[in-house]
Amino acid sequence: MSAIDSHGSPPTAAGGKGPLWSRMKHAHHFRNHDEEFDACKLGMWLFLTTEVLLFSGLFVAYAIMRMKYPQAFTNGSHYLDWRWGGLNTIVLLLSSFTMAYSIRNAQMNKQGWLKFNLAFTVLCGALFLVIKFTLEYAPKWAQGKRPGFLFSYPNAQDPYEPIWWSIYYSATGIHATHVLIGMGLITYLFLRSLKGTYGPKHYTGVEVVGLYWHLVDLIWIFLFPLLYLIH
Amino acid sequence: MSTIDTHGPHDSHAAHGHDDHGHGGHHHEGSYLTPRGGLFSTIWSWMTTVDHKKLGVMYLTAVLTLFFVGGVAALAVRAELWAPNRAVSETQPDGTVKTTIKGQLFNIGVPTEVTKVDPATGKPVLDAQGNEVKEWKRVESLNSGNQTYNRIMTLHGAIMVFMVIIPSIPAALGNFFLPIMLGAKDVAFPRLNLLSWWVYVFGSVFAVASVIVGGVDTGWTFYTPYSTMTDAGHWRVVAMVAGAFILGFSSILTGLNFIVTVHKLRAPGMGWFDMPLFVWAIYATAIIQVLATPVIGITLLMLIFERLFHVGIFDPRMGGDPVLFQHFFWFYSHPVVYVMILPGMGVASELIAVHAHKRLFGYRAIAFASLGIAGVSFIVWGHHMFTAEGELAAAVFSALTFLVAIPTAVKVFNWLGTLYKAHISINTPMCYALSFLFLFSIGGLTGLPLATLSTDMHLHDSYFVVAHFHYVMMGSTLIAFVGGIHHWWPKMFGRMYNDTWGIIGCVLVFIGFNVTFFTQFFLGTRGMPRRYASYVDEFTIFHQISTVGSWILALGFLITLFNLLHSLVAGKKAPPNPWGGLTLEWSVESPPSEHNFHHEPLVTHGPYAFDEVVPFHRTPEEFPLPPKPVGGGHH
Ligand code: HEM
Ligand SMILES: [Cu+2]
């Protein structure tokens, strides 16, 4: 058992030789590195729980509105092009794969691959957003397929289509915000990986951000069929 | 690179000769309050601290400040209710009839968007395109007193719920004591803790900003469609809702931090059932915070979308469903009432055990009751909507609500069982603990007629509900909070306060509280609806009694505040263990050193083993153990 009476410090690089990851210290209030790693993972899982609950509010709203206005929702999913949604699904799945792979890279100390996979993941996120905004949001918005009072699409077949668009933009918009946040986090990992921060003994950051990224992916996996595929 | 500031616990001690190391406890590190450097660097070091104790003190300060603001609003609301508002018509000497409003305190006008008029010409001011320019102005009308009342009432409710009661015990006392009670150096994520403090400040600023620009009149529940339509075009409702949304983040982060801390940072020897009940309570609270708050998050976000883009999900004009908002709102806000009460129950358990010097009766029952309450709290939200939901749903929610009473009663009986034949010290913390027991019983029992469908049809949205939730929120949680402050004040600040004045303050608060709120049960059963600035003449006497009560209450709190502040400058130095407690915070100095413990503590006895161990820093003469035929203590 360790004494905790020393004047610890947050993880910083200590002096000495060896790559940066091998010199990273755990925070002073943890007994050892594993304990810190477990704590961070538990914290992230709890955070992911809150994310699931946040989105479940949207899913409930979706379910209730769909029950009330089935026709509007059927029309709605016909307005969406499943091919773009499908492409985005593939992009995100691929990014989840590279994200998972980057954890493996850190564990195996493959620094080059680590950087590559992190960068690749960020690019996938960006591609997702580009497809979403330029190929989906922008044309629809221009046609007047907008949420709520902003709705002005002249050929609507059902009076409740604005509600469909409200749900569509809220759900995908909040999801896109999460993609953006995830990209920010992975960029941060990437910049730190340039300095050699992550390696076999220190990859907590990659691991927990990875968990987050998989959740963002998972939520899309639910949104995609609900919005695009169910007719 | 130097090694001075980089060594972790495993580094060899010989390698560095830092003088603020407490190796072996041979010399003191200095308390966490010791200023480092000059005034500005001290302030800066507080604002950027990751020390859970300092953050606890910062939350305490913020919560008490906001409590003061919310309290002034409450006094104003009660003052307005001194007399009913009546339009009185008088014939003037010149024969015209002039109508004035009597009994209104708040007729100061409402900020309203009006056409800007050039004072010189009396004509509307036009902009470059020839459109009339609008401006915000206070406009008086017959109704403006009522509107101001609504705004002040909302201010009071929103501040007290989101900024005072929810963070009070967990964020202030929990932050300070949870790690120490577990034998840890800090919470699991100290920087996250700092972040959640700043998020809390940021959210409060939003909410307060909305008040500065005119106030929000939706009530703390933000019911749609009123909340999506009132003050259309102005951003202050959005600011208030955004404030609540941001405060939710802070609440989630704190809860998350506490859960991980409890799981990962217990000292060696401390099993789950060796944890103090305060920790159990905070743990159960944290679970609710993490699971319920995201739902209010998305709800408030949708409300913001509704106001900004009229997305229509809650708007019946577009096919949306306003009752859906109520479901979402209460799915969070019922569990959150247990976010408010569970920590209070935790404090009560500590206060009662320590000041009655007795092993808590039914430790495990209380611990499981906390979890039970947390669980049940998620399936009863519909009891706030008996008049808005279908009959079947109402009946089911009514039946489920009665389940809550079971773990609640288990706790009350256990506390009473603990007090039975105990060696009770009558001091300020115990006074608050007894007040808590008394007021919480009334609050909990009056929940039952509200949970009963047929009676609630009559009582819903009446002063009976107002009285009920004040008994549980203020009478229980807040009283427990103030009691907890008195219990741990010597530990937090190293000073003893004057016990006599403490008791006087407590008694005044207790009397004032009952005078204010017991009256409201009568008002409610007689049909006085909540959230009105006026009433029929028959209710005048009750309202006046209630208002007088609010003054007694205010006096009690002021005395308490002065007593505590006075102790900081003139109080006696506090010993490490003034009450003879057995939980770990009493084993360290008052105030604790920067890293809480000089050595990682080893837990060898239960938190309430008053019949087995002599408390830390105390002698067997002071705390004689009862003769035991078998076994024996560890000391
Ligand atoms: C035995 C326990 C309890 C039961 C059975 C119970 C039951 C109820 C019911 C049925 C209502 C709805 C009344 C109506 O609107 O017609 C209500 C309102 C309320 N209760 Fe309780 N309650 C209990 C404990 C608590 C506790 C511990 C708290 C908070 C610390 C609390 C806070 C509230 C609040 C804030 C409201 C009113 C919300 C509003 O409409 O603004 N209750 N309670
Ligand atoms: Cu409730």
XYZ file of C-alpha atoms in Angstrom, chain B:
635
model
C 13.529 19.145 -16.121
C 13.324 19.459 -12.407
C 11.967 16.774 -10.199
C 10.551 19.156 -7.663
C 6.967 19.255 -8.805
C 6.692 16.005 -10.571
C 7.010 13.213 -8.098
C 4.136 10.825 -7.650
C 3.467 8.708 -4.629
C 5.938 6.054 -5.673
C 8.924 8.315 -5.942
C 11.547 7.818 -3.365
C 11.106 10.185 -0.481
C 14.744 10.825 -0.158
C 14.996 12.272 -3.623
C 13.586 15.601 -2.774
C 13.491 17.836 0.220
C 10.302 19.725 -0.179
C 9.310 21.461 2.976
C 5.592 21.201 2.645
C 5.630 17.462 2.735
C 3.974 15.955 5.754
C 6.079 12.798 5.800
C 5.125 10.738 8.752
C 3.020 13.571 10.068
C 5.988 15.022 11.890
C 5.153 18.520 10.906
C 2.093 20.244 9.571
C 1.566 21.066 5.929
C -0.570 24.005 6.917
C -4.306 23.949 6.483
C -5.960 24.197 3.121
C -7.032 27.715 4.099
C -3.494 29.008 4.551
C -3.051 31.743 1.954
C -0.235 31.196 -0.519
C 1.223 34.490 -1.661
C -0.428 37.878 -1.852
C -4.069 38.780 -2.088
C -4.410 38.478 -5.829
C -2.507 35.285 -6.131
C -4.596 33.889 -3.291
C -7.815 34.822 -5.056
C -6.453 33.401 -8.285
C -5.404 30.222 -6.554
C -8.959 29.828 -5.238
C -10.566 30.492 -8.587
C -8.393 27.885 -10.271
C -8.137 25.409 -7.440
C -8.793 21.741 -7.938
C -8.875 21.094 -4.191
C -12.265 19.613 -3.331
C -12.280 21.447 0.000
C -11.834 24.860 -1.532
C -14.419 24.037 -4.161
C -16.770 22.982 -1.402
C -16.252 26.310 0.326
C -16.767 28.167 -2.947
C -20.032 26.343 -3.570
C -21.054 27.071 -0.022
C -20.466 30.770 -0.531
C -22.265 30.841 -3.858
C -25.210 28.824 -2.613
C -25.612 30.985 0.473
C -25.407 34.155 -1.604
C -28.062 32.907 -3.982
C -30.102 31.734 -1.020
C -30.033 35.288 0.205
C -31.230 36.607 -3.179
C -33.944 33.982 -3.425
C -34.904 34.681 0.178
C -35.338 38.391 -0.447
C -37.576 37.508 -3.393
C -39.584 35.235 -1.110
C -40.031 37.990 1.455
C -41.225 40.271 -1.328
C -43.724 37.672 -2.513
C -45.049 37.237 1.004
C -45.254 40.993 1.474
C -47.301 41.359 -1.701
C -49.701 38.779 -0.321
C -50.319 40.822 2.824
C -53.580 42.122 1.390
C -55.760 41.170 -1.581
C -55.594 43.484 -4.562
C -58.731 45.428 -5.123
C -59.724 47.997 -7.697
C -61.174 50.907 -5.754
C -63.164 53.550 -7.610
C -63.385 57.004 -6.112
C -65.289 59.988 -7.399
C -62.939 62.910 -7.696
C -63.988 66.444 -6.681
C -64.369 67.300 -10.354
C -66.878 64.504 -10.812
C -64.675 62.067 -12.714
C -64.269 58.525 -11.415
C -60.705 57.418 -10.755
C -59.896 53.761 -10.277
C -56.835 52.766 -8.285
C -55.509 49.387 -7.294
C -55.161 48.854 -3.560
C -53.072 46.199 -1.882
C -50.438 45.974 -4.558
C -46.817 46.255 -3.748
C -45.384 45.552 -7.150
C -47.116 47.963 -9.469
C -43.887 49.134 -10.996
C -44.802 48.247 -14.556
C -43.688 45.489 -16.877
C -40.997 45.783 -19.520
C -42.917 45.841 -22.776
C -41.882 46.424 -26.346
C -43.386 49.719 -27.454
C -42.998 52.062 -30.370
C -40.342 54.639 -29.697
C -41.769 58.120 -29.583
C -39.809 61.291 -30.106
C -40.405 63.337 -26.941
C -40.140 66.608 -28.840
C -42.673 65.923 -31.588
C -44.744 63.213 -29.994
C -44.469 61.214 -33.236
C -43.061 57.693 -33.615
C -39.371 57.579 -34.471
C -38.722 56.015 -37.876
C -35.595 54.254 -39.019
C -33.921 54.519 -42.413
C -36.439 52.164 -44.044
C -39.334 54.125 -42.634
C -40.284 51.457 -40.076
C -41.226 52.363 -36.553
C -38.422 51.862 -34.065
C -39.270 49.678 -31.071
C -37.906 50.006 -27.578
C -38.333 48.268 -24.227
C -40.072 50.326 -21.589
C -41.721 49.754 -18.267
C -45.413 50.161 -18.865
C -47.847 50.339 -16.004
C -51.218 48.750 -16.317
C -53.890 47.373 -14.047
C -52.349 43.992 -14.558
C -48.723 44.943 -14.207
C -48.625 44.264 -10.473
C -49.679 40.692 -11.118
C -47.068 40.287 -13.785
C -44.330 41.570 -11.549
C -45.538 39.181 -8.896
C -45.224 36.302 -11.344
C -41.715 37.324 -12.227
C -40.548 37.617 -8.639
C -42.192 34.319 -7.789
C -40.432 32.642 -10.722
C -37.153 34.198 -9.715
C -37.612 32.865 -6.218
C -38.593 29.376 -7.377
C -35.939 29.001 -10.043
C -33.128 30.256 -7.813
C -34.148 28.129 -4.869
C -34.614 24.946 -6.875
C -31.864 25.045 -9.465
C -29.231 27.147 -7.749
C -29.743 26.588 -4.040
C -31.352 23.311 -3.035
C -30.016 21.052 -5.781
C -26.356 22.009 -5.300
C -26.592 22.836 -1.586
C -25.698 19.657 0.252
C -24.020 17.617 -2.504
C -21.932 20.344 -4.054
C -20.988 22.237 -0.908
C -20.851 19.713 1.931
C -20.502 16.698 -0.348
C -17.512 18.134 -2.132
C -15.828 18.968 1.097
C -16.567 15.813 3.048
C -17.183 12.955 0.671
C -13.486 12.418 -0.144
C -12.396 12.904 3.459
C -15.022 10.507 4.746
C -13.769 7.933 2.278
C -10.169 8.519 3.281
C -9.230 9.928 -0.138
C -7.049 12.856 -1.050
C -9.520 14.306 -3.500
C -12.444 13.428 -5.733
C -11.693 11.190 -8.689
C -11.578 14.023 -11.235
C -10.467 17.233 -9.534
C -10.267 19.266 -12.714
C -13.740 18.181 -13.738
C -14.821 19.356 -10.327
C -13.416 22.805 -10.997
C -15.114 22.776 -14.383
C -18.463 21.967 -12.854
C -18.055 24.860 -10.440
C -17.460 27.252 -13.319
C -20.321 25.782 -15.274
C -22.484 26.382 -12.230
C -21.399 30.013 -12.086
C -21.927 30.409 -15.815
C -25.427 28.933 -15.651
C -26.336 31.155 -12.712
C -25.154 34.195 -14.640
C -27.521 33.303 -17.484
C -30.428 32.931 -15.131
C -29.662 36.134 -13.275
C -29.203 38.009 -16.574
C -32.718 37.074 -17.580
C -33.915 38.685 -14.390
C -31.941 41.859 -14.886
C -33.552 42.424 -18.266
C -37.036 42.102 -16.901
C -37.587 38.688 -15.441
C -39.400 35.566 -16.483
C -42.952 34.798 -15.478
C -43.289 31.113 -16.339
C -42.839 29.588 -12.908
C -39.931 27.234 -12.288
C -41.776 24.471 -14.150
C -41.704 26.285 -17.535
C -44.961 24.660 -18.644
C -45.714 24.862 -22.342
C -47.496 26.439 -24.177
C -47.300 29.403 -21.818
C -43.513 29.323 -21.674
C -43.212 29.219 -25.458
C -45.510 32.198 -25.936
C -44.926 34.594 -23.075
C -42.660 37.558 -23.776
C -42.516 36.461 -27.409
C -39.524 37.877 -29.168
C -37.504 38.588 -26.055
C -34.519 36.486 -25.176
C -34.898 36.479 -21.431
C -36.988 33.315 -21.257
C -34.413 31.595 -23.424
C -31.693 32.862 -21.103
C -33.455 31.477 -18.054
C -34.075 28.110 -19.695
C -30.507 28.002 -20.978
C -29.345 28.792 -17.457
C -31.255 25.792 -16.122
C -29.826 23.658 -18.926
C -26.270 24.688 -18.089
C -26.820 24.147 -14.386
C -27.894 20.633 -15.285
C -24.478 20.027 -16.788
C -22.834 21.065 -13.576
C -25.089 18.734 -11.668
C -24.278 15.806 -13.968
C -20.532 16.382 -13.744
C -20.609 16.572 -9.973
C -22.710 13.430 -9.721
C -20.458 11.539 -12.086
C -17.406 12.581 -10.140
C -18.904 11.412 -6.862
C -19.948 8.019 -8.198
C -16.459 7.287 -9.473
C -14.937 8.585 -6.247
C -17.062 6.256 -4.157
C -16.270 3.300 -6.368
C -12.553 3.851 -6.732
C -11.154 5.907 -3.889
C -12.317 4.296 -0.682
C -9.489 3.890 1.792
C -8.186 0.404 2.504
C -10.464 -1.366 4.916
C -13.533 0.604 3.942
C -16.073 -1.745 2.454
C -19.383 -0.549 1.087
C -21.033 -1.087 4.437
C -18.347 0.791 6.311
C -19.187 3.971 4.487
C -20.863 6.743 6.452
C -24.531 7.123 5.592
C -23.868 10.602 4.323
C -21.735 9.021 1.632
C -24.460 6.506 0.840
C -26.941 9.304 0.491
C -24.680 11.333 -1.775
C -24.021 8.218 -3.815
C -27.723 7.547 -4.327
C -28.208 11.204 -5.163
C -25.431 11.121 -7.699
C -27.042 8.181 -9.449
C -30.265 10.132 -9.829
C -28.377 13.196 -10.999
C -26.638 11.237 -13.702
C -29.726 9.373 -14.858
C -32.377 12.065 -14.666
C -30.644 15.303 -15.560
C -29.985 14.455 -19.237
C -33.724 14.173 -19.758
C -34.338 17.679 -18.489
C -31.386 18.696 -20.639
C -33.033 17.552 -23.843
C -36.381 18.918 -22.682
C -35.030 22.373 -22.050
C -33.105 22.223 -25.306
C -36.314 21.454 -27.175
C -38.019 24.269 -25.331
C -35.272 26.587 -26.515
C -35.702 25.331 -30.093
C -39.400 25.865 -29.655
C -38.900 29.474 -28.719
C -36.224 30.224 -31.267
C -37.458 28.265 -34.295
C -41.026 27.327 -33.325
C -40.313 23.696 -34.043
C -43.759 22.823 -32.738
C -43.089 19.617 -30.826
C -44.805 21.049 -27.759
C -47.072 23.412 -29.676
C -50.666 22.255 -30.201
C -51.124 24.672 -33.098
C -48.657 22.660 -35.111
C -49.792 19.285 -33.888
C -47.305 19.148 -31.039
C -48.165 18.027 -27.550
C -47.791 20.293 -24.508
C -48.504 17.402 -22.159
C -45.411 15.721 -23.555
C -43.453 18.579 -22.042
C -44.996 17.864 -18.673
C -44.046 14.205 -18.938
C -40.491 15.088 -19.838
C -40.285 17.742 -17.198
C -41.510 15.534 -14.384
C -39.537 12.542 -15.509
C -36.606 14.622 -14.367
C -38.182 16.796 -11.757
C -39.727 14.104 -9.665
C -36.419 12.217 -9.289
C -34.825 15.541 -8.654
C -36.918 16.041 -5.549
C -34.948 13.099 -4.238
C -31.765 14.729 -5.390
C -32.885 17.390 -2.983
C -33.991 15.242 -0.066
C -31.569 12.296 -0.064
C -28.538 14.380 0.875
C -30.626 15.960 3.605
C -31.396 12.497 4.899
C -27.701 11.697 4.803
C -26.876 14.739 6.881
C -29.638 13.856 9.313
C -28.164 10.379 9.767
C -24.752 11.845 10.638
C -26.162 14.472 12.957
C -28.363 12.048 14.822
C -25.725 9.353 15.255
C -22.932 11.684 16.317
C -24.901 13.929 18.643
C -26.794 11.035 20.188
C -23.487 9.137 20.485
C -25.142 5.954 19.453
C -24.751 3.325 16.804
C -27.287 4.107 14.118
C -30.245 1.831 14.328
C -30.636 -0.098 11.072
C -27.575 1.097 9.171
C -28.150 -1.230 6.247
C -31.842 -0.479 6.131
C -31.068 3.222 5.757
C -28.436 2.574 3.109
C -30.767 0.386 1.060
C -33.655 2.756 1.611
C -31.566 5.442 -0.107
C -31.120 3.218 -3.121
C -34.756 2.168 -2.951
C -35.912 5.753 -2.996
C -33.612 6.460 -5.903
C -35.089 3.549 -7.824
C -38.750 4.254 -7.107
C -38.311 7.930 -7.861
C -38.112 7.122 -11.576
C -41.555 5.586 -11.875
C -43.829 8.040 -10.117
C -43.524 11.256 -12.128
C -47.120 11.089 -13.310
C -48.382 12.130 -9.877
C -47.735 15.729 -10.827
C -50.080 15.386 -13.768
C -53.190 13.698 -12.385
C -55.276 16.373 -14.017
C -53.414 16.242 -17.329
C -53.017 12.543 -18.077
C -55.468 9.705 -18.745
C -57.381 8.007 -15.948
C -55.556 4.717 -16.154
C -52.164 6.400 -16.062
C -53.280 8.502 -13.124
C -54.433 5.453 -11.184
C -51.195 3.584 -11.856
C -49.011 6.534 -10.914
C -51.040 7.078 -7.788
C -50.522 3.482 -6.708
C -46.799 3.610 -7.486
C -46.378 6.827 -5.563
C -47.371 5.150 -2.346
C -44.321 2.944 -2.731
C -42.130 5.976 -2.032
C -43.567 6.206 1.422
C -42.105 2.835 2.405
C -38.353 3.492 2.263
C -39.043 6.993 3.521
C -40.798 5.709 6.605
C -38.072 3.107 7.126
C -35.610 5.939 7.510
C -37.734 7.959 9.873
C -38.281 4.982 12.148
C -34.587 4.198 12.146
C -33.691 7.714 13.189
C -36.246 7.578 15.964
C -34.918 4.182 16.981
C -31.455 5.669 17.202
C -32.613 8.472 19.455
C -34.423 6.080 21.734
C -32.586 5.882 25.082
C -29.566 7.602 23.587
C -27.229 10.065 25.238
C -28.507 13.077 23.336
C -26.498 16.305 23.380
C -28.814 19.229 22.889
C -26.681 21.516 20.765
C -27.226 23.410 17.548
C -26.716 20.504 15.134
C -29.027 18.309 17.178
C -31.613 21.073 17.214
C -31.562 21.113 13.459
C -31.699 17.341 13.314
C -34.816 17.298 15.487
C -36.383 20.067 13.417
C -35.643 18.008 10.355
C -37.342 14.932 11.768
C -40.399 16.889 12.708
C -40.744 18.875 9.506
C -39.863 16.016 7.219
C -42.536 13.846 8.797
C -45.133 16.501 8.100
C -43.824 17.006 4.583
C -43.763 13.312 3.770
C -47.161 12.587 5.279
C -48.821 15.429 3.382
C -47.449 13.868 0.208
C -49.897 11.027 0.707
C -53.139 12.992 0.290
C -51.526 14.455 -2.812
C -50.726 10.995 -4.082
C -54.320 9.906 -3.576
C -56.205 10.594 -6.780
C -59.480 11.711 -5.345
C -58.024 14.121 -2.808
C -55.485 15.498 -5.212
C -58.225 16.578 -7.607
C -59.097 19.053 -4.903
C -55.618 19.887 -3.665
C -53.715 20.051 -6.954
C -52.242 23.463 -7.732
C -53.385 24.794 -4.397
C -51.484 26.137 -1.428
C -51.587 22.647 0.018
C -49.015 21.630 -2.585
C -47.024 24.749 -1.829
C -46.995 23.886 1.854
C -46.132 20.250 1.140
C -43.094 20.988 -0.931
C -41.865 23.699 1.361
C -41.985 21.239 4.230
C -39.830 18.803 2.292
C -37.578 21.204 0.436
C -37.070 23.965 2.924
C -38.178 22.341 6.163
C -36.162 19.233 5.480
C -33.395 19.737 2.946
C -32.516 23.278 3.821
C -32.789 22.665 7.545
C -30.534 19.638 7.148
C -28.131 21.770 5.128
C -27.936 24.431 7.812
C -27.675 21.706 10.435
C -24.852 20.142 8.446
C -23.122 23.481 8.210
C -23.230 23.749 11.991
C -22.062 20.176 12.413
C -19.075 20.581 10.125
C -18.338 24.282 10.538
C -15.577 23.636 13.116
C -14.002 21.186 10.694
C -14.284 23.442 7.653
C -13.057 26.651 9.216
C -11.417 25.576 12.448
C -13.620 27.760 14.641
C -16.358 27.078 17.160
C -19.497 29.201 16.982
C -21.615 30.265 19.924
C -23.931 27.380 20.654
C -26.560 29.418 22.494
C -27.050 31.774 19.604
C -27.001 28.808 17.272
C -29.884 27.236 19.166
C -31.770 30.534 19.311
C -31.414 30.866 15.534
C -32.582 27.314 15.017
C -35.623 27.709 17.248
C -36.628 30.927 15.489
C -36.249 29.268 12.115
C -38.345 26.347 13.290
C -41.113 28.561 14.665
C -41.018 30.936 11.707
C -41.123 28.079 9.277
C -44.197 26.507 10.829
C -46.016 29.799 11.158
C -45.332 30.517 7.503
C -46.137 27.183 5.987
C -48.491 25.319 8.279
C -50.988 28.083 7.614
C -50.744 27.324 3.941
C -52.202 23.849 4.439
C -55.386 25.554 5.633
C -55.308 27.953 2.718
C -54.929 25.071 0.312
C -57.711 22.917 1.677
C -59.965 25.968 1.575
C -59.264 26.449 -2.099
C -56.556 29.088 -2.388
C -54.825 28.385 -5.730
C -51.060 28.801 -6.004
C -49.309 31.474 -8.075
C -51.753 34.328 -7.640
C -50.970 37.808 -6.416
C -54.429 38.287 -5.023
C -57.210 36.340 -3.293
C -60.682 36.574 -1.812
C -61.005 38.522 1.432
C -61.676 35.433 3.544
C -58.059 34.328 3.154
C -56.572 37.577 4.411
C -55.912 36.436 7.950
C -54.139 33.270 6.864
C -51.963 35.164 4.449
C -51.058 37.689 7.096
C -50.075 34.992 9.580
C -47.965 33.407 6.896
C -46.263 36.698 6.073
C -45.450 37.342 9.727
C -43.971 33.859 9.834
C -41.669 34.760 6.968
C -40.280 37.614 9.029
C -39.575 35.348 12.000
C -37.899 32.957 9.620
C -35.748 35.717 8.170
C -34.765 36.854 11.646
C -33.728 33.308 12.563
C -31.563 33.011 9.477
C -29.952 36.388 10.023
C -29.033 35.496 13.601
C -27.612 32.206 12.364
C -25.605 33.931 9.672
C -24.154 36.492 12.065
C -23.370 33.805 14.582
C -21.414 31.834 12.003
C -19.605 34.816 10.552
C -18.804 36.080 14.011
C -17.148 32.774 14.852
C -14.723 33.244 11.980
C -13.242 36.307 13.606
C -13.882 35.696 17.288
C -14.658 32.026 17.689
C -12.609 29.648 19.814
C -10.212 27.445 17.920
C -11.879 24.163 17.116
C -10.343 20.894 18.271
C -10.056 18.131 15.659
C -13.027 16.250 17.005
C -15.372 18.566 18.908
C -18.383 16.236 18.921
C -16.705 12.878 19.297
C -17.489 11.600 15.807
C -16.099 8.362 14.418
C -16.032 9.075 10.709
C -12.700 9.885 9.144
C -13.122 13.642 8.847
C -12.876 13.842 12.643
C -9.499 12.119 12.626
C -7.765 14.988 10.817
C -6.956 18.525 11.882
C -9.530 21.311 11.896
C -9.304 22.720 9.269
C -7.841 19.807 7.332
C -4.431 20.008 5.744
C -4.061 20.409 2.039
C -4.028 16.696 1.292
C -6.466 15.795 4.050
C -4.399 12.963 5.519
C -0.728 12.642 6.300
C -0.911 8.923 5.696
C -3.463 6.969 3.821
C -5.852 6.008 6.611
C -6.653 2.411 7.380
C -10.266 1.903 8.351
C -10.659 -0.458 11.264
C -14.102 0.264 12.630
C -17.552 1.146 11.385
C -18.643 4.775 11.118
C -21.013 4.528 14.067
C -19.351 2.005 16.355
C -19.827 4.233 19.387
C -20.176 1.185 21.577
C -16.812 -0.225 20.483
C -14.301 2.565 19.956
C -13.265 5.723 21.690
C -13.559 8.516 19.113
C -10.417 10.017 17.583
C -8.541 12.516 19.769
C -10.729 11.657 22.727
C -10.050 9.803 25.957
C -11.960 6.880 27.440
C -12.943 9.174 30.316
C -14.753 11.456 27.933
C -16.295 8.629 25.975
C -16.625 5.632 28.235
C -17.500 2.493 26.355
C -20.343 0.403 27.642
C -19.146 -2.809 29.288
C -19.220 -5.570 26.753
C -19.489 -9.204 27.642
C -18.112 -10.523 24.365
C -15.758 -9.245 21.699
C -14.398 -5.793 22.231
C -13.154 -2.776 20.368
C -10.172 -2.533 18.168
C -8.456 0.048 20.290
